[in-house]
Short mmCIF file of C-alpha atoms in Angstrom, two decimals:
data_model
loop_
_atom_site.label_atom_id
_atom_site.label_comp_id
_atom_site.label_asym_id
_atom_site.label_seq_id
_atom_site.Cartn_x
_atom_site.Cartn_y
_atom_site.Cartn_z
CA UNK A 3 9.15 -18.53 22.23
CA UNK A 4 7.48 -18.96 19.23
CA UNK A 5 7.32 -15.65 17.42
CA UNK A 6 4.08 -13.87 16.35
CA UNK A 7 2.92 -11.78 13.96
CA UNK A 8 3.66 -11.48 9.84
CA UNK A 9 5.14 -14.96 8.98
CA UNK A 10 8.68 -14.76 7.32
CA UNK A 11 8.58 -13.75 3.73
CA UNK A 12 5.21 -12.55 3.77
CA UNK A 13 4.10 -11.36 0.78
CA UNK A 14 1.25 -7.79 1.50
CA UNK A 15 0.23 -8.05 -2.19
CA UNK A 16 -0.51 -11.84 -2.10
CA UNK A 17 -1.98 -11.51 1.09
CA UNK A 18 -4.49 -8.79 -0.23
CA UNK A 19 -5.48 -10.79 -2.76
CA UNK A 20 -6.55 -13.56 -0.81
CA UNK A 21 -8.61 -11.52 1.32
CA UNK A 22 -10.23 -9.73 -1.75
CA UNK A 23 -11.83 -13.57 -3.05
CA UNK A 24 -13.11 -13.66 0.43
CA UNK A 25 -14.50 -10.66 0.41
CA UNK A 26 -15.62 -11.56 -3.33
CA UNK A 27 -17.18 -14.67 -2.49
CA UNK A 28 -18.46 -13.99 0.89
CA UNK A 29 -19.32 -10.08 0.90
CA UNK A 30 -18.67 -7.61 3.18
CA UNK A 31 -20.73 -8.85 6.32
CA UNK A 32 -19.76 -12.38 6.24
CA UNK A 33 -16.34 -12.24 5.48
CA UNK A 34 -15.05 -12.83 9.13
CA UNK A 35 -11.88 -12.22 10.82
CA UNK A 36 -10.97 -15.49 11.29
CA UNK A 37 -11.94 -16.11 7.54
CA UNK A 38 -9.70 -13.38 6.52
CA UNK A 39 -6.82 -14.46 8.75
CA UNK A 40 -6.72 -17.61 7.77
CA UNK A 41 -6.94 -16.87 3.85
CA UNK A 42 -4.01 -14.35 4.37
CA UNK A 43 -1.54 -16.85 6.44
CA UNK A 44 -1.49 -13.96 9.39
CA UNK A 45 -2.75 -13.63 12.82
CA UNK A 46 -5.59 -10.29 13.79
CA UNK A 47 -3.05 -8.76 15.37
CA UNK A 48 -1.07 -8.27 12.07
CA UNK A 49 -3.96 -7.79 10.03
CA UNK A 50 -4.62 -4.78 12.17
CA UNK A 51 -0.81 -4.05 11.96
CA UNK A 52 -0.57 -4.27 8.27
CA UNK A 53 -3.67 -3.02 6.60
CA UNK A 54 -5.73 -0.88 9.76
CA UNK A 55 -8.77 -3.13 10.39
CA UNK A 56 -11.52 -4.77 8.33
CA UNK A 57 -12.92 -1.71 7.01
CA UNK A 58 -9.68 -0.71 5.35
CA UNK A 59 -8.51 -3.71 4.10
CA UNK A 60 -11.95 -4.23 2.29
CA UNK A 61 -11.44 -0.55 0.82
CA UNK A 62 -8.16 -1.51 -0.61
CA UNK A 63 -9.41 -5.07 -1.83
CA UNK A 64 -11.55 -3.30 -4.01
CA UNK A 65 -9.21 -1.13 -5.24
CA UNK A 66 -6.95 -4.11 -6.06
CA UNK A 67 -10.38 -5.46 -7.67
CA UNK A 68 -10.91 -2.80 -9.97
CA UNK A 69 -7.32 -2.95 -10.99
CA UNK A 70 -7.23 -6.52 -11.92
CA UNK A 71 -10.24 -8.95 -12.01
CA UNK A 72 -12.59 -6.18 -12.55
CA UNK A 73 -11.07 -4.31 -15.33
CA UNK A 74 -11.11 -4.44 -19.32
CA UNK A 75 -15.45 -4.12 -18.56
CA UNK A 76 -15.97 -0.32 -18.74
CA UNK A 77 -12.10 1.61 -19.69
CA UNK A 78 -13.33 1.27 -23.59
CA UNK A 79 -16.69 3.37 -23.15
CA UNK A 80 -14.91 6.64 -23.85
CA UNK A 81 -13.02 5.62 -26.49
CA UNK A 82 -15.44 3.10 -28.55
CA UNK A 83 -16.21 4.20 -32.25
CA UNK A 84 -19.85 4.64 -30.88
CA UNK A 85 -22.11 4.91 -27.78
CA UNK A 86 -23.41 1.52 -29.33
CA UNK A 87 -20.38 -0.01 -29.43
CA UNK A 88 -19.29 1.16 -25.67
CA UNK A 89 -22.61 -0.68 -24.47
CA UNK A 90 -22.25 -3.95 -26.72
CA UNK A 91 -18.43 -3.99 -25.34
CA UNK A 92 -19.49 -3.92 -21.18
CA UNK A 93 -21.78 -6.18 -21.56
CA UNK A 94 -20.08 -8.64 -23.76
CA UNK A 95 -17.01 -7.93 -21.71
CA UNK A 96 -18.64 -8.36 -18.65
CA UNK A 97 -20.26 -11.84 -19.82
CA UNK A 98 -16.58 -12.71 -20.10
CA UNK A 99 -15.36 -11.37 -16.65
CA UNK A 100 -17.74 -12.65 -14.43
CA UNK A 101 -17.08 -16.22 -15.64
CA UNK A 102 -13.18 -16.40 -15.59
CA UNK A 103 -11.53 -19.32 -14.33
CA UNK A 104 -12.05 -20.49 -11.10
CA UNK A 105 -12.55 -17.30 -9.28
CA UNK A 106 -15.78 -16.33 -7.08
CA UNK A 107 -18.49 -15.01 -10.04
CA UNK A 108 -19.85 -11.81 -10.64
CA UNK A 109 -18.69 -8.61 -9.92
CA UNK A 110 -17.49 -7.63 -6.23
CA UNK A 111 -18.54 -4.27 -6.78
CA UNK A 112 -22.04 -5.61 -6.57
CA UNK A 113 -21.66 -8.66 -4.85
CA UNK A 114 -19.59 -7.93 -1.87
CA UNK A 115 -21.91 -5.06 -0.83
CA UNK A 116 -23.16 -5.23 2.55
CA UNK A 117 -26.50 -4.64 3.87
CA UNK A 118 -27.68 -1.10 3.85
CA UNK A 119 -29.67 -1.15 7.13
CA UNK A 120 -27.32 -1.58 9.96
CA UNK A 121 -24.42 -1.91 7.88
CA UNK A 122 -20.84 0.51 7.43
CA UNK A 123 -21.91 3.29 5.94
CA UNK A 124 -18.37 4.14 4.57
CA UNK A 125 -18.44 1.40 3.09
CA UNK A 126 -22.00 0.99 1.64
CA UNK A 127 -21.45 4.86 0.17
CA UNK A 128 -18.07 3.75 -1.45
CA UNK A 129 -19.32 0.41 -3.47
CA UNK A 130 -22.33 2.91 -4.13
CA UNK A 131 -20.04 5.65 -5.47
CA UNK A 132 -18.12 2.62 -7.84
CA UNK A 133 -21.35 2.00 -9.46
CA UNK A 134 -23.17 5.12 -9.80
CA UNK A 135 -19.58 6.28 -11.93
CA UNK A 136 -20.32 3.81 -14.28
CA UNK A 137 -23.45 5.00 -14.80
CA UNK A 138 -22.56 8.50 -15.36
CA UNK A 139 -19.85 7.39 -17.22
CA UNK A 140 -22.25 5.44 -19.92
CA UNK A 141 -24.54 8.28 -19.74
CA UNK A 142 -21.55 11.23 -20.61
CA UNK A 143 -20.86 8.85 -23.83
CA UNK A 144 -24.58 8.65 -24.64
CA UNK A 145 -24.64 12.60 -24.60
CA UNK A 146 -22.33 12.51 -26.85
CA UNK A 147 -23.56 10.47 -29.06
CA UNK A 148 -27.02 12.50 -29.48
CA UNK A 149 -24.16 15.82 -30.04
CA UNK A 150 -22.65 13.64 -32.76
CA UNK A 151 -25.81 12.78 -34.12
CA UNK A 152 -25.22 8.65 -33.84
CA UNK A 153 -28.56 9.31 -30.90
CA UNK A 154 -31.71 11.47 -31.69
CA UNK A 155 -32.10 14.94 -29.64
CA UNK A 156 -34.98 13.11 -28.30
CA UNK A 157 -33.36 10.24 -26.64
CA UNK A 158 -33.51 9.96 -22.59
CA UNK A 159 -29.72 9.34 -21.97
CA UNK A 160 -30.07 8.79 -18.32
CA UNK A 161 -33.10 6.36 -18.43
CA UNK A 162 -31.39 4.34 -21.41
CA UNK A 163 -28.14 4.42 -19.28
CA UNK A 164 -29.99 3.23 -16.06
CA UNK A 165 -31.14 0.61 -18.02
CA UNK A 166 -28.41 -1.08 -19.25
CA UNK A 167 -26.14 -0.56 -15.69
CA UNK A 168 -29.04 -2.28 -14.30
CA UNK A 169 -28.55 -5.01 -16.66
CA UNK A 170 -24.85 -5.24 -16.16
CA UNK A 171 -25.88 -5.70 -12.12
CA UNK A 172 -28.15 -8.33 -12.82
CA UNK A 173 -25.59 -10.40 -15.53
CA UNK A 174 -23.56 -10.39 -12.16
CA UNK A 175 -26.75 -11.79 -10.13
CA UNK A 176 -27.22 -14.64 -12.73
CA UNK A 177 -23.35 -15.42 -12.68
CA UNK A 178 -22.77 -15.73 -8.95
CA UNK A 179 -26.03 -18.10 -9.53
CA UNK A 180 -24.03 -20.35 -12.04
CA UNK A 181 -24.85 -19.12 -15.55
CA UNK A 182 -22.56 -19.93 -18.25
CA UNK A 183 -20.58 -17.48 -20.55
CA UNK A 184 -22.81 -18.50 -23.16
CA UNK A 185 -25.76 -17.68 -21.40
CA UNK A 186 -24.59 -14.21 -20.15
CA UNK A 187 -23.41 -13.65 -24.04
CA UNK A 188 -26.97 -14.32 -24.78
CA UNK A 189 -28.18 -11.78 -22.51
CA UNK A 190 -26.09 -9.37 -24.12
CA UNK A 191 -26.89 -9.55 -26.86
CA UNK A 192 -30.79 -9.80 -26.04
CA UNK A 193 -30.18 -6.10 -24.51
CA UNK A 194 -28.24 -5.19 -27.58
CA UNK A 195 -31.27 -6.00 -29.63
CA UNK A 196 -33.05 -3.49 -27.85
CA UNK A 197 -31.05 -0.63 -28.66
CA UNK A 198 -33.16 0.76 -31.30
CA UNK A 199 -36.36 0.87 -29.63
CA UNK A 200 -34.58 2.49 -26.53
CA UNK A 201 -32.53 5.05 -28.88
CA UNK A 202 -36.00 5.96 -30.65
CA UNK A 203 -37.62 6.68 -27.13
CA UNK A 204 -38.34 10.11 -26.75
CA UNK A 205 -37.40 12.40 -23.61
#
């Protein structure tokens, strides 16, 4: 009898990466079993067996995301010279990111989220708890720049940090659309040239 199941020498880590680019390029709701399975060289069965079901295996695809294609974007904010320089380095990072190679475009994080009405709300509430971090993230370093004087008193940290994740989100919109690196650059640094007026906002 033939035998079912994993295939011999089956590889979980290769596997999960092959279902994370169709979750990447397909999102959440479209990604299908049968698209899954046959990206991952396994039956349902074994999916089930191996990573506990759709839901799960999307949770850890994203984890594998964050590790790998999606990193290098926002691990410098803490540590950059400047709350200036943070901002200048995720978006000029994530110009670079979202247009690597041959990979699906844009950021999974954003793109792979599924519908909220109707949709799994476990999962909706855990791609919404990836990118409401960053944001509080980019907001913690602009509070620290107005304590280290580099921002005025007067500056409104979590509208000037709202407005730049937005940004970020929609860099990620124009990729999956086909912009260029050089295009996304130039978005970048079209936000970047609105740091002044935004810094000199008051409260």
């Amino acid at each position: 009898m033939p035998q079912r199941g994993r295939p011999r020498g089956f590889d979980r880590e290769e596997a999960l990466r092959s279902a994370m680019e169709v979750f990447w390029s397909q999102g959440y709701d479209n990604a299908s079993l049968a698209d899954l399975t046959r990206a991952m060289g396994i039956n349902a069965p074994s999916l089930y067996a191996t990573f506990g079901g759709k839901e799960t295996l999307f949770q850890e695809a994203v984890k594998l995301y964050v590790r790998t294609e999606g990193s290098g974007i926002w691990e410098q904010v803490e540590t950059a010279p400047t709350a200036r320089a943070a901002i200048k380095h995720v978006l000029h990072a994530t110009a670079e990111a979202f247009t690597r190679g041959a990979t699906p475009r844009g950021c999974m994080i954003v793109l792979a989220a599924p519908q909220m009405q109707g949709a799994n709300s476990q999962v909706c509430d855990a791609l919404k708890a990836h990118r409401q971090a960053n944001g509080c993230l980019l907001e913690r370093r602009l509070r620290r720049a107005v304590e280290e004087g580099e921002l005025p008193a007067s500056s409104d940290c979590t509208a000037i940090a709202n407005y730049y994740v937005t940004l970020q989100h929609g860099m990620s919109i124009q990729a999956r659309d086909g912009a260029s690196r050089e295009t996304l650059q130039a978005i970048a640094d079209c936000a970047m040239a609105s740091w002044n007026a935004l810094t000199s906002c008051s409260a």
